[in-house]
XYZ file of C-alpha atoms in Angstrom:
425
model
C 0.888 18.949 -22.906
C -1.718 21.367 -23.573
C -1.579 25.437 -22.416
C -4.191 24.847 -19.703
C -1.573 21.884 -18.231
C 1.643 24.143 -18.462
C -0.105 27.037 -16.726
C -0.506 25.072 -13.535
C 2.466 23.428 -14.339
C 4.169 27.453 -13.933
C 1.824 28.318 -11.045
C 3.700 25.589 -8.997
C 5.137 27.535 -5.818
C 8.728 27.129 -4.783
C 8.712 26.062 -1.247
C 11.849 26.245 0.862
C 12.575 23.055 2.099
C 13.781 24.272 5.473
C 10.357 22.505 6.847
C 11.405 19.001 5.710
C 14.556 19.746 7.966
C 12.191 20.529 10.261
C 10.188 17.341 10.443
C 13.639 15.078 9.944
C 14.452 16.702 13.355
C 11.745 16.367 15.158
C 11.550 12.775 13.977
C 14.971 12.081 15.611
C 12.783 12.687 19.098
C 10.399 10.050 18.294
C 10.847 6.692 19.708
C 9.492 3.921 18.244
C 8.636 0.754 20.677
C 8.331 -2.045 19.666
C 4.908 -3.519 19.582
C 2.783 -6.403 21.003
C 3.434 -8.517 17.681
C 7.465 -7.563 18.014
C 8.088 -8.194 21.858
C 6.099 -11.634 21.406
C 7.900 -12.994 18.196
C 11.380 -11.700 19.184
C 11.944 -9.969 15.811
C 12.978 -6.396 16.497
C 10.346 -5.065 13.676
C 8.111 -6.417 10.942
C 10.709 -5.403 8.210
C 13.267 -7.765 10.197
C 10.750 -10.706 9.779
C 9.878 -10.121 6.599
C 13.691 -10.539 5.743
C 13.564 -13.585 7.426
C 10.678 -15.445 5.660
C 11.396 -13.726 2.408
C 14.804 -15.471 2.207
C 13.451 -18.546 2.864
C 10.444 -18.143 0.983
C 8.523 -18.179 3.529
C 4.926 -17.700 2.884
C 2.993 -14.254 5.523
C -0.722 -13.823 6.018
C -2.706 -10.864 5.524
C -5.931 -9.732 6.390
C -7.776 -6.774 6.829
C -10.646 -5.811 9.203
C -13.289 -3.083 8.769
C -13.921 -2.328 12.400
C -16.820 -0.029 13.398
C -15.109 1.410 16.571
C -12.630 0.544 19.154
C -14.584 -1.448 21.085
C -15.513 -4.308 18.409
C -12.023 -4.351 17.811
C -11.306 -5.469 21.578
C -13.695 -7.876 21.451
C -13.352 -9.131 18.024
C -9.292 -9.232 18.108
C -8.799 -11.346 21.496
C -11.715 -13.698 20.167
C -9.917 -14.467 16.879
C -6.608 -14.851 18.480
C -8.396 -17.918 20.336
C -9.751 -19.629 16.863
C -6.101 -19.017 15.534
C -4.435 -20.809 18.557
C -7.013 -23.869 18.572
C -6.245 -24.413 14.832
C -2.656 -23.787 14.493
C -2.558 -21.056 12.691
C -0.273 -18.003 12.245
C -1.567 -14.226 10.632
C 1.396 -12.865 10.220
C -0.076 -9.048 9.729
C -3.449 -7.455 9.860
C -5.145 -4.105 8.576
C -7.570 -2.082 9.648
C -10.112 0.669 8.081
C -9.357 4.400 9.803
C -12.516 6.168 9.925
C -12.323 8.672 7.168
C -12.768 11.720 9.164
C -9.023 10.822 10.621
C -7.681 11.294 7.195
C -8.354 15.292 8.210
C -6.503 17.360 10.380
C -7.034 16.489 14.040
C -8.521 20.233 14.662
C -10.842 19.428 11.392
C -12.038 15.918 12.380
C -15.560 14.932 13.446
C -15.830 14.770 16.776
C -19.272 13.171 17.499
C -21.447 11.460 15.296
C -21.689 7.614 13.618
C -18.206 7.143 12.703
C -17.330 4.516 9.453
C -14.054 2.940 11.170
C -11.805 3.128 14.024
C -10.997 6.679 15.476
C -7.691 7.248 17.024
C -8.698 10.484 18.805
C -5.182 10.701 21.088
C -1.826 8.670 21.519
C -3.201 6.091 23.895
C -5.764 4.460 21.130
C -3.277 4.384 18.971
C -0.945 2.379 21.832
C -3.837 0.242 22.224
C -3.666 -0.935 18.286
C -0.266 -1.160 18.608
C -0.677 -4.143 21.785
C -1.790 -6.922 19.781
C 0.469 -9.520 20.070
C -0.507 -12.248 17.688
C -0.166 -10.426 14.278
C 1.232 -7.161 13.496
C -1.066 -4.042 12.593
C -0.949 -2.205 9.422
C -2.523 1.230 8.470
C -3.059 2.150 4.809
C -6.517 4.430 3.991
C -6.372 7.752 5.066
C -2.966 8.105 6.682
C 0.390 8.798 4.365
C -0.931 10.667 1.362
C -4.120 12.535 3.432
C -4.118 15.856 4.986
C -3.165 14.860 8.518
C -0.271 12.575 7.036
C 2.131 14.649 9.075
C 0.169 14.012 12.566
C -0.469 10.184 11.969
C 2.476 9.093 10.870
C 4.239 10.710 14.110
C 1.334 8.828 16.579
C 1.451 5.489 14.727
C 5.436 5.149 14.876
C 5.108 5.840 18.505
C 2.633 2.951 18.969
C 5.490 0.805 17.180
C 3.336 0.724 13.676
C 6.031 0.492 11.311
C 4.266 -0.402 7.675
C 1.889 2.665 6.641
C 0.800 4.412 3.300
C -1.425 4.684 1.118
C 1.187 7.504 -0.733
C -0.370 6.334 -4.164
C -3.668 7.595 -2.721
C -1.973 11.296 -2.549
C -1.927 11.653 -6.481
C -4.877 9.172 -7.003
C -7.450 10.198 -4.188
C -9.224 13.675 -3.564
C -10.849 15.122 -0.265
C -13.353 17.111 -1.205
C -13.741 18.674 2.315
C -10.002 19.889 2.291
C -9.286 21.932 -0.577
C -5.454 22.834 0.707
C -3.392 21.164 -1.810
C -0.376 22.532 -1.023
C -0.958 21.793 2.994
C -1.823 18.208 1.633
C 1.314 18.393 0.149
C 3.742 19.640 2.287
C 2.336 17.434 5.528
C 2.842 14.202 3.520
C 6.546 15.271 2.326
C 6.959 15.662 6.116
C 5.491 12.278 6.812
C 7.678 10.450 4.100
C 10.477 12.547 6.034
C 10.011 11.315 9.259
C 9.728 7.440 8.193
C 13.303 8.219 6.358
C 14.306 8.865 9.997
C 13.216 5.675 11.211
C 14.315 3.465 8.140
C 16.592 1.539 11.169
C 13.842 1.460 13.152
C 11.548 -0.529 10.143
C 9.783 1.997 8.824
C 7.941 1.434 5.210
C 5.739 3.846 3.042
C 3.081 1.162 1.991
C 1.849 2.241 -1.533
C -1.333 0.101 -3.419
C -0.516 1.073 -6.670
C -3.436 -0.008 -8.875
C -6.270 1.248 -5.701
C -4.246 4.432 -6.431
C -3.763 4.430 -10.498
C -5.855 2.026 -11.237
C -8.683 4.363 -13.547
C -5.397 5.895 -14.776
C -3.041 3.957 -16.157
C -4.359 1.748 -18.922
C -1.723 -0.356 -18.519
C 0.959 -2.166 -16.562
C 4.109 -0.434 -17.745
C 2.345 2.685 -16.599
C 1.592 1.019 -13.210
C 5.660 0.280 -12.642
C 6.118 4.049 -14.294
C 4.005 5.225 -11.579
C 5.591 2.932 -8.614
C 9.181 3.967 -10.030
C 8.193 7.818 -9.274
C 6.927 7.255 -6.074
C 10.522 5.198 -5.247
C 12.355 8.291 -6.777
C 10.578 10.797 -4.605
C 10.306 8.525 -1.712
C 13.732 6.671 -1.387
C 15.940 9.018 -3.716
C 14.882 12.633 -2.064
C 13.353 11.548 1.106
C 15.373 8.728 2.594
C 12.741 6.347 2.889
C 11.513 3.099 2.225
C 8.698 2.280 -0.044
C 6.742 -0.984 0.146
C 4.609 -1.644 -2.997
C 1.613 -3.595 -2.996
C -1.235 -4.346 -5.630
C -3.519 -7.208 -6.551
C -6.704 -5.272 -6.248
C -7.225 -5.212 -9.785
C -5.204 -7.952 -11.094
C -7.806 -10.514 -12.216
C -5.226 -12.669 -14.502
C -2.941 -14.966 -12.528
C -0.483 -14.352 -15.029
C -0.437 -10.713 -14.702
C -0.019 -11.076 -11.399
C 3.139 -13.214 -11.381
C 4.552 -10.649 -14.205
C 3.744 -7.129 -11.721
C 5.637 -8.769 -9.241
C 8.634 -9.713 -11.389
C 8.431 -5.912 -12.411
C 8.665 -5.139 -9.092
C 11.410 -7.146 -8.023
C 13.264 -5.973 -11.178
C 12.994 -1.909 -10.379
C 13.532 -2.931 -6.489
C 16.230 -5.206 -6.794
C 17.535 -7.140 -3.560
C 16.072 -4.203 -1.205
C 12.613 -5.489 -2.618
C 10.252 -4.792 0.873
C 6.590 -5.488 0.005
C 3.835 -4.874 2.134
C 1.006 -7.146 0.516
C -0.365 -8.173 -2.297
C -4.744 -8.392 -2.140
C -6.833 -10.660 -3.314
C -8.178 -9.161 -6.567
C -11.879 -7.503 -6.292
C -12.788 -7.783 -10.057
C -13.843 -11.299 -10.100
C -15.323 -11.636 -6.867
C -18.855 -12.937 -6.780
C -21.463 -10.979 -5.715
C -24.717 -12.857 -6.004
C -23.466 -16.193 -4.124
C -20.889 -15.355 -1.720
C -19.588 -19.244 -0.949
C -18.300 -19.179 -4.666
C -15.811 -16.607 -3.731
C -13.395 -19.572 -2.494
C -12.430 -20.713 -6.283
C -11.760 -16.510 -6.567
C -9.624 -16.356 -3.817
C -7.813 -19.588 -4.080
C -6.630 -18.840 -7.397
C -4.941 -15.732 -6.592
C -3.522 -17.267 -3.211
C -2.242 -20.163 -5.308
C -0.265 -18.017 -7.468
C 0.459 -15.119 -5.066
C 2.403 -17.998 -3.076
C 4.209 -19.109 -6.035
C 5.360 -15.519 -6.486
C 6.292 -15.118 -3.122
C 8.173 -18.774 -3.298
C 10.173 -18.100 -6.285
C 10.748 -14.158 -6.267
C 11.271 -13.878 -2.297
C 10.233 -10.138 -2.105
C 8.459 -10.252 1.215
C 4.572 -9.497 0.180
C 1.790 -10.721 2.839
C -0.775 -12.713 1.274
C -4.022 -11.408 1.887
C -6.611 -14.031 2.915
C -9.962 -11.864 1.793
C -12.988 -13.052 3.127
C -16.435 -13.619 0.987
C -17.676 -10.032 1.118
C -14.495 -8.416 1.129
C -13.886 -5.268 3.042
C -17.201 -5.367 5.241
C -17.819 -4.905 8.807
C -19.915 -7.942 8.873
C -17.093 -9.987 8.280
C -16.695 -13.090 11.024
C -13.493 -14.328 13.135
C -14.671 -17.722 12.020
C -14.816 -17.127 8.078
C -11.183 -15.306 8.562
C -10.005 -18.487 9.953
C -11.808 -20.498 6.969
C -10.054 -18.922 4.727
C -6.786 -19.211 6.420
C -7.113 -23.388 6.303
C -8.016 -23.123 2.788
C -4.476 -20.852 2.503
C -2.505 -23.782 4.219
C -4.244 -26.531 2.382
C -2.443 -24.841 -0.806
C 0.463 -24.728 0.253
C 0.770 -28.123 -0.244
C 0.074 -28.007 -3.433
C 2.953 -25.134 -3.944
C 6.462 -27.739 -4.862
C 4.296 -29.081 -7.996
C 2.723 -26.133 -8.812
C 6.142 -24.034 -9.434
C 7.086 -26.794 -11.457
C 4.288 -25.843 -14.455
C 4.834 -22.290 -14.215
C 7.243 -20.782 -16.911
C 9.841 -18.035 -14.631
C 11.862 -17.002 -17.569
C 8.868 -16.309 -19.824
C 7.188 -13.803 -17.370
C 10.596 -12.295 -16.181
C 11.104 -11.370 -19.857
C 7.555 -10.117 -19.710
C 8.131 -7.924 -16.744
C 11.323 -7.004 -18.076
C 9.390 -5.217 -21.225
C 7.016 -3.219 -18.333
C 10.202 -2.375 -16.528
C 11.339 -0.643 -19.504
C 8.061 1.087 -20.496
C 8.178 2.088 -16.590
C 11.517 3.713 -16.582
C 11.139 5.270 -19.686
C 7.834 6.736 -18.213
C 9.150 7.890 -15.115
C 12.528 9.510 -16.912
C 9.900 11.334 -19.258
C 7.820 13.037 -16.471
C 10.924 13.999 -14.650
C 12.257 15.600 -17.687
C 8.724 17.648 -18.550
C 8.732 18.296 -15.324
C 12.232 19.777 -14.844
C 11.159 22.882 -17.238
C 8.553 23.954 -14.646
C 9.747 23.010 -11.424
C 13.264 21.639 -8.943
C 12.997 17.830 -10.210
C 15.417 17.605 -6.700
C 12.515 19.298 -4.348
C 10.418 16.269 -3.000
C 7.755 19.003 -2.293
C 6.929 20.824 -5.590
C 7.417 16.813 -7.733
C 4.659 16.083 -5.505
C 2.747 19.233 -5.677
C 3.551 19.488 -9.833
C 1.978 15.339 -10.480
C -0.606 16.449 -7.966
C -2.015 19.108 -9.882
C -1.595 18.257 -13.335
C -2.612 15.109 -12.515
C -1.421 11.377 -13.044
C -3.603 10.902 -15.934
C -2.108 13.389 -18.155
C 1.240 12.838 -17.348
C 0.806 9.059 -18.421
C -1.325 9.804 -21.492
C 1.235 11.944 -22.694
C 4.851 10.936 -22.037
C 3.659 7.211 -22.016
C 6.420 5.421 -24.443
C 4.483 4.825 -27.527
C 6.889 3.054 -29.508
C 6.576 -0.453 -27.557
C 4.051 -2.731 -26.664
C 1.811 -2.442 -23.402
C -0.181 -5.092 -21.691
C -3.376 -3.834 -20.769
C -4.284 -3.889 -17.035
C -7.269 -5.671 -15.770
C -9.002 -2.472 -14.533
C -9.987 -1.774 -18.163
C -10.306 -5.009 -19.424
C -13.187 -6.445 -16.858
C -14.319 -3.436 -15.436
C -14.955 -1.921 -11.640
């Protein structure tokens, strides 16, 4: 590591912890309902059901909605809960866009103005996301990992939202209206502290890892290195449980049947996973109706993974233009038949695919992973309390995840390359 790199590495503060006894505390006073989705299924949180299916290998839904306010969202949700009923069908989970002024501190956030997403100004919206009783909400962007993690986190596990992250998005995403790294810092160590709290009660730190690493890790060892960090800091210091997700960037179907291997390999039998996208590389742009080939192919094989390794990832139905705001109830529902349609396809399909080769496979980025993480906590350990959740954080946050991985990356084994390089962004 060059000088400039150690000399931030030794500005690191040490922070008395006394505030993450703080938040664990105050989180004991927080109850956490259960919501619309909960009280109608019977299931006593999402985690519970995705025990359930996962065991049976059970295939979930996912699908996410880019919402301009709250008041398309109570038109649009009730509406598509009517197409859902009339075909049959079941969406197991949902998510929805935050605007980005609520990844600020609620004394910092735009008050008035066009807003980009749904604003949550006080507990009551956040109830009212928390009502929907056909599918269960989900909040990544802007919450775990952003300035007002702290504030967020609290107000969403009181509307009964259980699954939340983005905490790769807290080493991989900047906000360059809030300069405070260290407040950054210390309110999403306080957020990963409270959902330790309420690990009974469901709770999961949703992490994307390639939206978050994906322009720094060149390849997929470095990926699991990252995600095996993130479980250290998360589930080792904090208490917590962390849900990883990806798929973003995964354009091979291969590659995406060997991630998840990885990540039932470092997770073992407490493997919770949030979701795994449809990837955005190969989407068409120019003539949206070809997008169903695109999307089929990873649902195909995202539902073998989910058959075989039973690790309790949502799979996302994506519609044409992807994360838009013009996105229909009707095309959602499209794309949902075209999801069931597959799945009879799914008893012949595991037949031709080769489990042993790509566990192998996955057990090669497993190693590269671990061997990455134990090399960052050992660099690390010369600068800073490798035991203090707080200044880990703070110490990958400012060097940055880029260096770390460029330089402690194992260089005596093979990688496979991720797709992010390989077919661009």
């Amino acid at each position: 590591m060059d000088a400039e790199k150690k000399k931030i590495l030794e500005s690191v503060p040490e922070m008395d912890t006394s505030f993450i006894r703080q938040a664990r505390e105050e989180a004991r006073t927080i109850p956490v309902p259960q919501s619309g989705w909960c009280r109608a299924t019977g299931f006593t949180s999402e985690k519970a059901y995705k025990s359930v299916m996962a065991a049976k290998g059970g295939i979930m839904y996912h699908t996410h909605f880019c919402f301009p306010n709250r008041e398309a969202m109570g038109r649009d949700l009730p509406a598509l809960q009517e197409l859902l009923k009339k075909e049959g069908l079941v969406l197991d989970r949902f998510g929805v866009s935050l605007d980005p002024s609520m990844a600020m501190p609620p004394e910092l956030r735009r008050k008035s103005g066009e807003k980009a997403g749904l604003y949550l100004q006080v507990q009551e919206d956040w109830n009212e996301l928390a009502l929907v009783s056909f599918s269960q909400p989900h909040l990544g962007d802007n919450m775990i990992g952003s300035p007002a993690s702290y504030d967020s986190c609290c107000k969403a596990l009181r509307a009964g939202i259980t699954t939340m992250g983005n905490i790769s998005q807290f080493f991989g995403w900047d906000y360059p209206e809030f300069q405070d790294v260290e407040a950054r810092t210390r309110s999403t160590v306080m957020a990963m502290a409270v959902m330790g709290e309420h690990v009974a009660d469901g709770a999961l730190i949703h992490s994307n890892l390639d939206d978050g690493y994906g322009d720094k890790c060149g390849d997929m060892g470095q990926l699991i290195g990252m995600a095996l960090l993130e479980k250290y800091i998360a589930e080792d210091l904090l208490g917590a449980k962390v849900a990883h997700s990806f798929g973003d960037m995964f354009h091979s179907p291969y590659k995406r049947l060997v991630f998840l291997s990885a990540l039932k390999q470092i997770h073992g039998d407490g493997v919770f996973g949030s979701m795994v996208f449809a990837n955005k590389l190969g989407r068409e742009k120019r003539k949206l109706d070809l997008n169903d080939a695109h999307l089929c192919t990873c649902m195909l094989y995202d539902m073998a993974g989910q058959a075989h390794y039973q690790t309790g990832h949502a799979v996302t139905v994506m519609a044409d233009r992807g994360l838009d705001d013009q996105v229909t109830n009707e095309e959602i529902v499209r794309k949902l038949c075209l999801a069931k349609q597959l799945e009879a396809y799914l008893p012949e399909v595991l037949k031709t695919i080769h489990f042993a080769a790509i566990d192998t496979e996955a057990a090669r980025l497993t190693a590269r992973g671990r061997k990455l993480r134990d090399n960052i906590l050992s660099y690390l350990s010369n600068f800073i309390d490798i035991t203090n959740p707080y200044s880990v954080m703070l110490a990958v946050k400012k060097v940055g995840v880029k260096a770390l991985v460029e330089e402690l990356s194992d260089k005596t084994t093979e990688s496979l390359p991720a797709d992010y390089g390989l077919y661009g962004h």
